[in-house]
XYZ file of C-alpha atoms in Angstrom:
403
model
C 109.474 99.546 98.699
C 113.306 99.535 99.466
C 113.804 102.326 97.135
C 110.860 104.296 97.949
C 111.733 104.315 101.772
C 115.415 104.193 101.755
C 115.324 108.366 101.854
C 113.109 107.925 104.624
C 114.724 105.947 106.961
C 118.076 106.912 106.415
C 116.949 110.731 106.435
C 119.987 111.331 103.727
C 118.069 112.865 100.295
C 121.178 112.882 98.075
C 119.070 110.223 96.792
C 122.633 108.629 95.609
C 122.480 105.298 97.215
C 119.188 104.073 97.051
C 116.984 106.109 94.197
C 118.775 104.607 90.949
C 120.436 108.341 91.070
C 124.043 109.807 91.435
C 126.077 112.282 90.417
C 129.603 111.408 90.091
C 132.105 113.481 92.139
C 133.243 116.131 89.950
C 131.636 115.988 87.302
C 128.639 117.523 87.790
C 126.143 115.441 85.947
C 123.206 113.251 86.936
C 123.539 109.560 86.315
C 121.297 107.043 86.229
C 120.945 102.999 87.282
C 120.535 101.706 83.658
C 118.184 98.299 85.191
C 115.995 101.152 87.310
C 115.807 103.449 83.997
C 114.821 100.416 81.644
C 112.696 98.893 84.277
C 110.807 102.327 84.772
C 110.473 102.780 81.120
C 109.131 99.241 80.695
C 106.586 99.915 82.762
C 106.111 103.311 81.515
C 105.501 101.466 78.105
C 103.268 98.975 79.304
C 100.803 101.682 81.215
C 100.253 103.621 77.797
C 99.620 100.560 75.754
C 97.110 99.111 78.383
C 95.482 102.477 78.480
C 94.636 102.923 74.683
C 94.136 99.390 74.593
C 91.208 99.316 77.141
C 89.649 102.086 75.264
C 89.666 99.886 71.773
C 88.980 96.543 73.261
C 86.680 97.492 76.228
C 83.842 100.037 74.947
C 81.958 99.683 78.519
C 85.082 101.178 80.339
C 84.245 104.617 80.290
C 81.987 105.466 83.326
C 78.562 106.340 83.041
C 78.008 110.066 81.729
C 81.172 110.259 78.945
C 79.764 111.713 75.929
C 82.734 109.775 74.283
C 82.665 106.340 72.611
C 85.427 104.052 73.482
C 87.024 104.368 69.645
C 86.215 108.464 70.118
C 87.630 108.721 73.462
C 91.193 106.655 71.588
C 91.256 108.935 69.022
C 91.045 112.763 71.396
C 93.538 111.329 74.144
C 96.043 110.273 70.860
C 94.977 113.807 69.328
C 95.342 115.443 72.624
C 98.986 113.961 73.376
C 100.220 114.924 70.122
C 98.608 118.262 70.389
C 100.643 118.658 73.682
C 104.033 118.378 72.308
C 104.323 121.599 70.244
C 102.152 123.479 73.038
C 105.045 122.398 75.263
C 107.781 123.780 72.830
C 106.100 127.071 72.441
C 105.601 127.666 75.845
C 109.394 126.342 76.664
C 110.082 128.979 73.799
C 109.088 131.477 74.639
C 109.916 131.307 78.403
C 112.878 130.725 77.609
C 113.706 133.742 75.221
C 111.550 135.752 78.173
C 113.906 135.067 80.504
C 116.937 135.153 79.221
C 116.171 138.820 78.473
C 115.610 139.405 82.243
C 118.279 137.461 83.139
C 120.448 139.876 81.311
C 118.681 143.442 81.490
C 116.578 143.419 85.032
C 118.283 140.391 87.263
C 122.421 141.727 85.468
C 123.080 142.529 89.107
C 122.382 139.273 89.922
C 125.282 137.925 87.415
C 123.257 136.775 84.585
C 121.420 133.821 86.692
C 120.333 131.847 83.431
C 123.271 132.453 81.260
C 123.850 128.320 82.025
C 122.690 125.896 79.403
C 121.508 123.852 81.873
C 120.057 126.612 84.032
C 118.143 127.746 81.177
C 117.069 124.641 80.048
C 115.416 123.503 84.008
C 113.629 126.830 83.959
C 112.198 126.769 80.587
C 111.393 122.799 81.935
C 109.911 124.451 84.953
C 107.714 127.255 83.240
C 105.470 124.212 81.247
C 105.495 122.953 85.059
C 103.891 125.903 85.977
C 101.537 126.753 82.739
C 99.596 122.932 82.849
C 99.960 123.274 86.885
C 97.927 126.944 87.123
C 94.941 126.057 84.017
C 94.676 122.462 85.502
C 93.784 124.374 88.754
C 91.736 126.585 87.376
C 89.286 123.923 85.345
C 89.360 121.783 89.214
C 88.221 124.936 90.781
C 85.533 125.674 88.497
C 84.564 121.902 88.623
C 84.614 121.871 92.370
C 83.373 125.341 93.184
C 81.721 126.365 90.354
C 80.065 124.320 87.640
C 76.431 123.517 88.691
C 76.949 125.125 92.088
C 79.819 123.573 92.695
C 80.501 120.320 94.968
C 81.283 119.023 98.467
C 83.517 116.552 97.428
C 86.191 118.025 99.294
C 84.457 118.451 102.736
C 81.989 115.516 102.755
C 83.029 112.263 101.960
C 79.519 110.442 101.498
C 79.284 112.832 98.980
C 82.368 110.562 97.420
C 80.085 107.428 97.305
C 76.398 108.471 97.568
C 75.082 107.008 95.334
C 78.068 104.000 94.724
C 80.099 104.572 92.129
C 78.543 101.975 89.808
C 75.159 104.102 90.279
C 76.457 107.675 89.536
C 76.160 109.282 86.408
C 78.581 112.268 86.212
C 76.921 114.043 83.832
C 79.746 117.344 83.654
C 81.432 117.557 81.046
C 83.881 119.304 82.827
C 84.649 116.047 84.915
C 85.455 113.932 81.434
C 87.096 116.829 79.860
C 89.431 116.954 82.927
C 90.287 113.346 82.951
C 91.509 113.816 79.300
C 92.989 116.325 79.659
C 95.242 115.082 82.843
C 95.757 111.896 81.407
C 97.279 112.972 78.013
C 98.984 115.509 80.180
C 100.689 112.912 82.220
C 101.506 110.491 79.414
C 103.406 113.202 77.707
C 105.179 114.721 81.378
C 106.270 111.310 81.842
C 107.535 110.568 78.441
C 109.278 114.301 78.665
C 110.770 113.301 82.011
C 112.446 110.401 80.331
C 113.720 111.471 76.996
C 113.858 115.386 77.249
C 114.118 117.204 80.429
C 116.922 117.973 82.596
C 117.697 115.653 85.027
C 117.393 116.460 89.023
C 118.157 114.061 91.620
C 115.289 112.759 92.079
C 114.913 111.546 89.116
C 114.024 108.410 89.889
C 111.485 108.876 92.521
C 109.924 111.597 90.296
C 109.758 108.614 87.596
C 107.735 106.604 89.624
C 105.192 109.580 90.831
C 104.599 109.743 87.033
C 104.003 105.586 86.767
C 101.839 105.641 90.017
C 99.541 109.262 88.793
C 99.266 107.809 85.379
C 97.826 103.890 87.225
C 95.666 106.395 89.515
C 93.946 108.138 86.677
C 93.214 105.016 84.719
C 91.720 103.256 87.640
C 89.684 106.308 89.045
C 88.241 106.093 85.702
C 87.793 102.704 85.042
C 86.365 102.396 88.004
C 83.977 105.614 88.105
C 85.765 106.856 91.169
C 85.820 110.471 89.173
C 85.088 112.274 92.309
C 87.439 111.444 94.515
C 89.765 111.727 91.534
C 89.038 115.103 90.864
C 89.725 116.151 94.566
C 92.662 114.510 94.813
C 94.090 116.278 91.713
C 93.028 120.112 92.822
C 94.942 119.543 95.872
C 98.109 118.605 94.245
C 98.153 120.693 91.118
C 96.891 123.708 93.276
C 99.764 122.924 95.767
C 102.349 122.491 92.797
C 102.023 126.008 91.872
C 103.820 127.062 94.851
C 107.101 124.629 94.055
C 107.359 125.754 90.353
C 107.002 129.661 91.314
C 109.950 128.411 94.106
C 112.108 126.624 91.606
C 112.035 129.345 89.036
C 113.101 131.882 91.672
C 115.328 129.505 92.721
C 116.803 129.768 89.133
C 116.469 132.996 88.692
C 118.766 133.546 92.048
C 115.965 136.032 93.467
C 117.245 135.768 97.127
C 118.497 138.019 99.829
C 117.728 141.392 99.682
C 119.161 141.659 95.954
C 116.799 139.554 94.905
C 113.829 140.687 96.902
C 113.403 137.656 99.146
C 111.545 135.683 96.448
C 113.356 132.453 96.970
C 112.812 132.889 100.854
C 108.907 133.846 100.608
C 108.005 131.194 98.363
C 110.326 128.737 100.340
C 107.969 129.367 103.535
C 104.876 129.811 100.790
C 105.737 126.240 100.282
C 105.732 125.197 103.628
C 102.488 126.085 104.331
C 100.778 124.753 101.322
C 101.688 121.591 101.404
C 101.728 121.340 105.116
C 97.650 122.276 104.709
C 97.461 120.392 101.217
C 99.188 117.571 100.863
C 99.652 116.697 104.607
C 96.719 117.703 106.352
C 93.732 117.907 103.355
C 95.563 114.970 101.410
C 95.686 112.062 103.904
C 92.744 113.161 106.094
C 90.369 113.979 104.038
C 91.129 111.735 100.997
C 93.145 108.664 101.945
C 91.628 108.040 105.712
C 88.191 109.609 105.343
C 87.726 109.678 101.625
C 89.057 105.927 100.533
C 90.223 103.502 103.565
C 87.251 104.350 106.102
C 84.916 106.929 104.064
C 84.209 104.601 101.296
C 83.686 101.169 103.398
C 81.831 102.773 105.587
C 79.011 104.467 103.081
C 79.138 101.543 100.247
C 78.790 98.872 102.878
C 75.696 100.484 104.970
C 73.066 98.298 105.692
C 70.461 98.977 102.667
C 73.915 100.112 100.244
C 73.649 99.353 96.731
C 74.388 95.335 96.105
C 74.904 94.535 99.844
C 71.447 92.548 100.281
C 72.932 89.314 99.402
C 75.600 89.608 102.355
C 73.298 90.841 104.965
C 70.926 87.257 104.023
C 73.578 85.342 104.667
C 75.108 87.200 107.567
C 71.600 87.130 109.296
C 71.878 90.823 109.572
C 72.793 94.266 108.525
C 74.645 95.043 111.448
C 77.589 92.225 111.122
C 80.015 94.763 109.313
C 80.839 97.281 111.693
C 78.056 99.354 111.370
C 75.639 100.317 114.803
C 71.812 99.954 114.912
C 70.706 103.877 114.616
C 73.614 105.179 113.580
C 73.990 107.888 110.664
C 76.611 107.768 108.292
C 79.750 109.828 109.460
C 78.702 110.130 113.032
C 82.235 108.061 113.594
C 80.187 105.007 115.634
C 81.954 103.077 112.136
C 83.898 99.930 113.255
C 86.352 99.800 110.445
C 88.599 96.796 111.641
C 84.785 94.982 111.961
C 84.593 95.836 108.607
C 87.314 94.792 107.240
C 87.615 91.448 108.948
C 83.876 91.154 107.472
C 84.426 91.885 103.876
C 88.038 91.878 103.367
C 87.049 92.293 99.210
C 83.438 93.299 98.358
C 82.396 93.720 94.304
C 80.737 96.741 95.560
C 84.580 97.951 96.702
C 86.339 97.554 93.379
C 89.720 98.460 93.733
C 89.816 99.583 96.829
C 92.791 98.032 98.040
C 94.873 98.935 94.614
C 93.474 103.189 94.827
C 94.113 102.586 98.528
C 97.301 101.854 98.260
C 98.746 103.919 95.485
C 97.319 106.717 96.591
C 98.926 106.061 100.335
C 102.318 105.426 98.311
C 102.018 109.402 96.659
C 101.371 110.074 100.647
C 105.097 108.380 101.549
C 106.627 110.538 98.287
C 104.584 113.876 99.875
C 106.318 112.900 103.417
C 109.507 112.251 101.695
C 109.564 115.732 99.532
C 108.214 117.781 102.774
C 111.397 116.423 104.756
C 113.621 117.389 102.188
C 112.582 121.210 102.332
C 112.908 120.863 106.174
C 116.830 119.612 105.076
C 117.116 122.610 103.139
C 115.786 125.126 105.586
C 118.213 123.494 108.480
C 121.298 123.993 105.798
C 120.107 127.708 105.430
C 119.643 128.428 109.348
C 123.694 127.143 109.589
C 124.731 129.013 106.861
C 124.455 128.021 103.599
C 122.173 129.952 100.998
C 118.727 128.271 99.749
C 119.921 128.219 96.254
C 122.950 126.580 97.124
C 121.438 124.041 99.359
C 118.710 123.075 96.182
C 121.600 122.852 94.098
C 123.483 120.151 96.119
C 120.060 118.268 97.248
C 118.136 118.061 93.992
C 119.765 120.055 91.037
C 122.577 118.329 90.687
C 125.955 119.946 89.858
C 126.359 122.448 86.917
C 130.368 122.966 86.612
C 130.153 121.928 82.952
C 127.392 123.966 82.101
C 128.506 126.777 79.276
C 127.424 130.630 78.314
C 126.307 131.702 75.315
């Protein structure tokens, strides 16, 4: 929790002191806490083995409505990870080649932006980024909007848990097919992150987003929680889109009027994205409504799926925070009641681990959303956006090299 928060409190995002990450005056390169890296990677390790493990050893894990066997659904996420690791070079390919050619013919006036090895290198990092980031949108938006009329899982969170998760049979293939596809995704991102990419400075806390997604989709899973899961990733992949189109023009050194304000228009793009997404859409309607007061409140309504036992031995329905005539999501709820009723419930399986993870991605949103604050403050007294996201998250580049 130290490390997480330490950017936080201290409001400094250099994210030297207290990430695992620092860059050593002068010469320009990222370097890593060896104890945080191994301890990171250990986990890191431990996640993928418990994942395909559950799948061999637990054939009942799957929810209800995979067309998969456990063994089958082993063998497409091992396929599918492998699979991902020449898509990624081809698409780093040919980015790369693509923009090095307008980096020298279109953007020369511009000095050659990506005629860095390193430069090169982040953007060709940051065009997968953006590839997996705009199709993984586009299957959540047909999921969500589309496929069989599309869903209210966004805007109605008894929709979430009607009927409970242990009842629902999510029959779309789309659903399963975006689970495996995410979750190979992320196993491979991750492993990327720590053996091939660039580094940034925030390395470290972009690490641990990986760990904590990668624990998320397992137990959403696991669990059957696939609606709430699929919200929850629409709103950050769609919102992602915005910060890889920002980084490559960041890159690319499209700013000022030379560079036709691209940095400066997807800066403020940015702003209001995740200002809607991630810190309006995210914690309202998913953390507060969707998991820590949505979900107790629907699952523990008097006549809810395995609740009869309690309410005999409460002496009535009405002991856990609920009113007599009330509807669900009229907000008469009594959460606190609730809670000090059924502090752990096996109709509320996992509740406090999703609960909880997903309120830690809300402290990393908070976290991220200051930082661009930071940046626009640096550029209103004078220094340019592309400098300021070199010092606060790129790192320094004096070594880098033509060629």
């Amino acid at each position: 929790l130290y490390r997480l928060l330490c950017p936080l409190l201290s409001l400094r995002f250099s994210l030297g002191g207290c990430s695992g990450a620092a860059m050593p005056k002068g010469t320009g390169r990222i370097v890593i806490d060896p104890f945080t890296n191994g301890l990171l990677t250990t986990l890191f390790g431990l996640e993928v083995v418990a994942v395909f493990a559950v799948l061999l050893a637990l054939p009942g894990a799957l929810p209800a409505g995979c067309p998969l066997t456990g063994p089958q659904a082993f063998a497409a996420l091992a396929v599918t990870c492998l699979a991902l690791f020449p898509l990624i070079g081809l698409v780093k390919l040919i980015a790369g080649h693509a923009c090095a050619l307008l980096s020298r013919t279109a953007l020369a006036h511009l000095g050659d932006p990506v005629a860095k090895v390193k430069t090169r290198n982040k953007l060709r990092d940051q065009s997968w980024q953006l590839t997996i980031h705009s199709a993984m949108t586009a299957l959540e938006a047909y999921i969500l909007f589309v496929d069989g009329g599309g869903e209210h899982w966004l805007d109605d969170y008894r929709s979430l848990w009607t009927p409970h998760p242990h009842q629902q049979v999510n029959s779309k293939r789309s659903v399963h097919l975006l689970y495996l596809l995410q979750m190979a995704i992320w196993i491979v991102t991750c492993a990327s992150h720590r053996f091939l990419e660039e580094r940034h400075k925030d390395y470290v806390m972009m690490y641990v987003h990986h760990l904590v997604t990668i624990a998320l989709f397992a137990l959403s899973y696991g669990f059957n929680f696939v609606r709430i899961g699929t919200a929850v990733i629409f709103l950050h992949d769609s919102s992602d889109i915005v910060i890889d189109l920002l980084k490559m023009a960041n890159y690319l050194k499209l700013e000022g009027r030379r560079g036709g304000f691209l940095v400066e228009g997807t800066f403020a793009a940015t702003l209001g994205v995740w200002a809607y997404t991630r810190l309006y859409l995210y914690p309202v309607r998913i953390v507060w409504q969707g998991v820590w007061y949505g979900s107790r409140e629907v699952v523990t309504a008097p006549g809810a799926y395995g609740m009869d036992g309690f309410t005999a031995a409460a002496g009535s329905p009405f002991t856990r925070g609920h009113s007599p005539g009330a509807k669900l999501g009229d907000g008469s709820f009594d959460l606190w009641a609730n809670l000090r009723a059924l502090p752990t419930h096996a109709t509320l399986p996992g509740y406090w681990a999703c609960g909880s993870l997903l309120t830690a991605l809300l402290v990393m949103h908070v976290i991220w959303y200051m930082l661009l604050w930071r940046l626009l403050f640096r550029s209103v007294l004078g220094q340019t956006l592309h400098d300021g996201g070199a010092d606060e998250y790129e790192g320094g580049s004096d070594d880098d090299h033509e060629d």
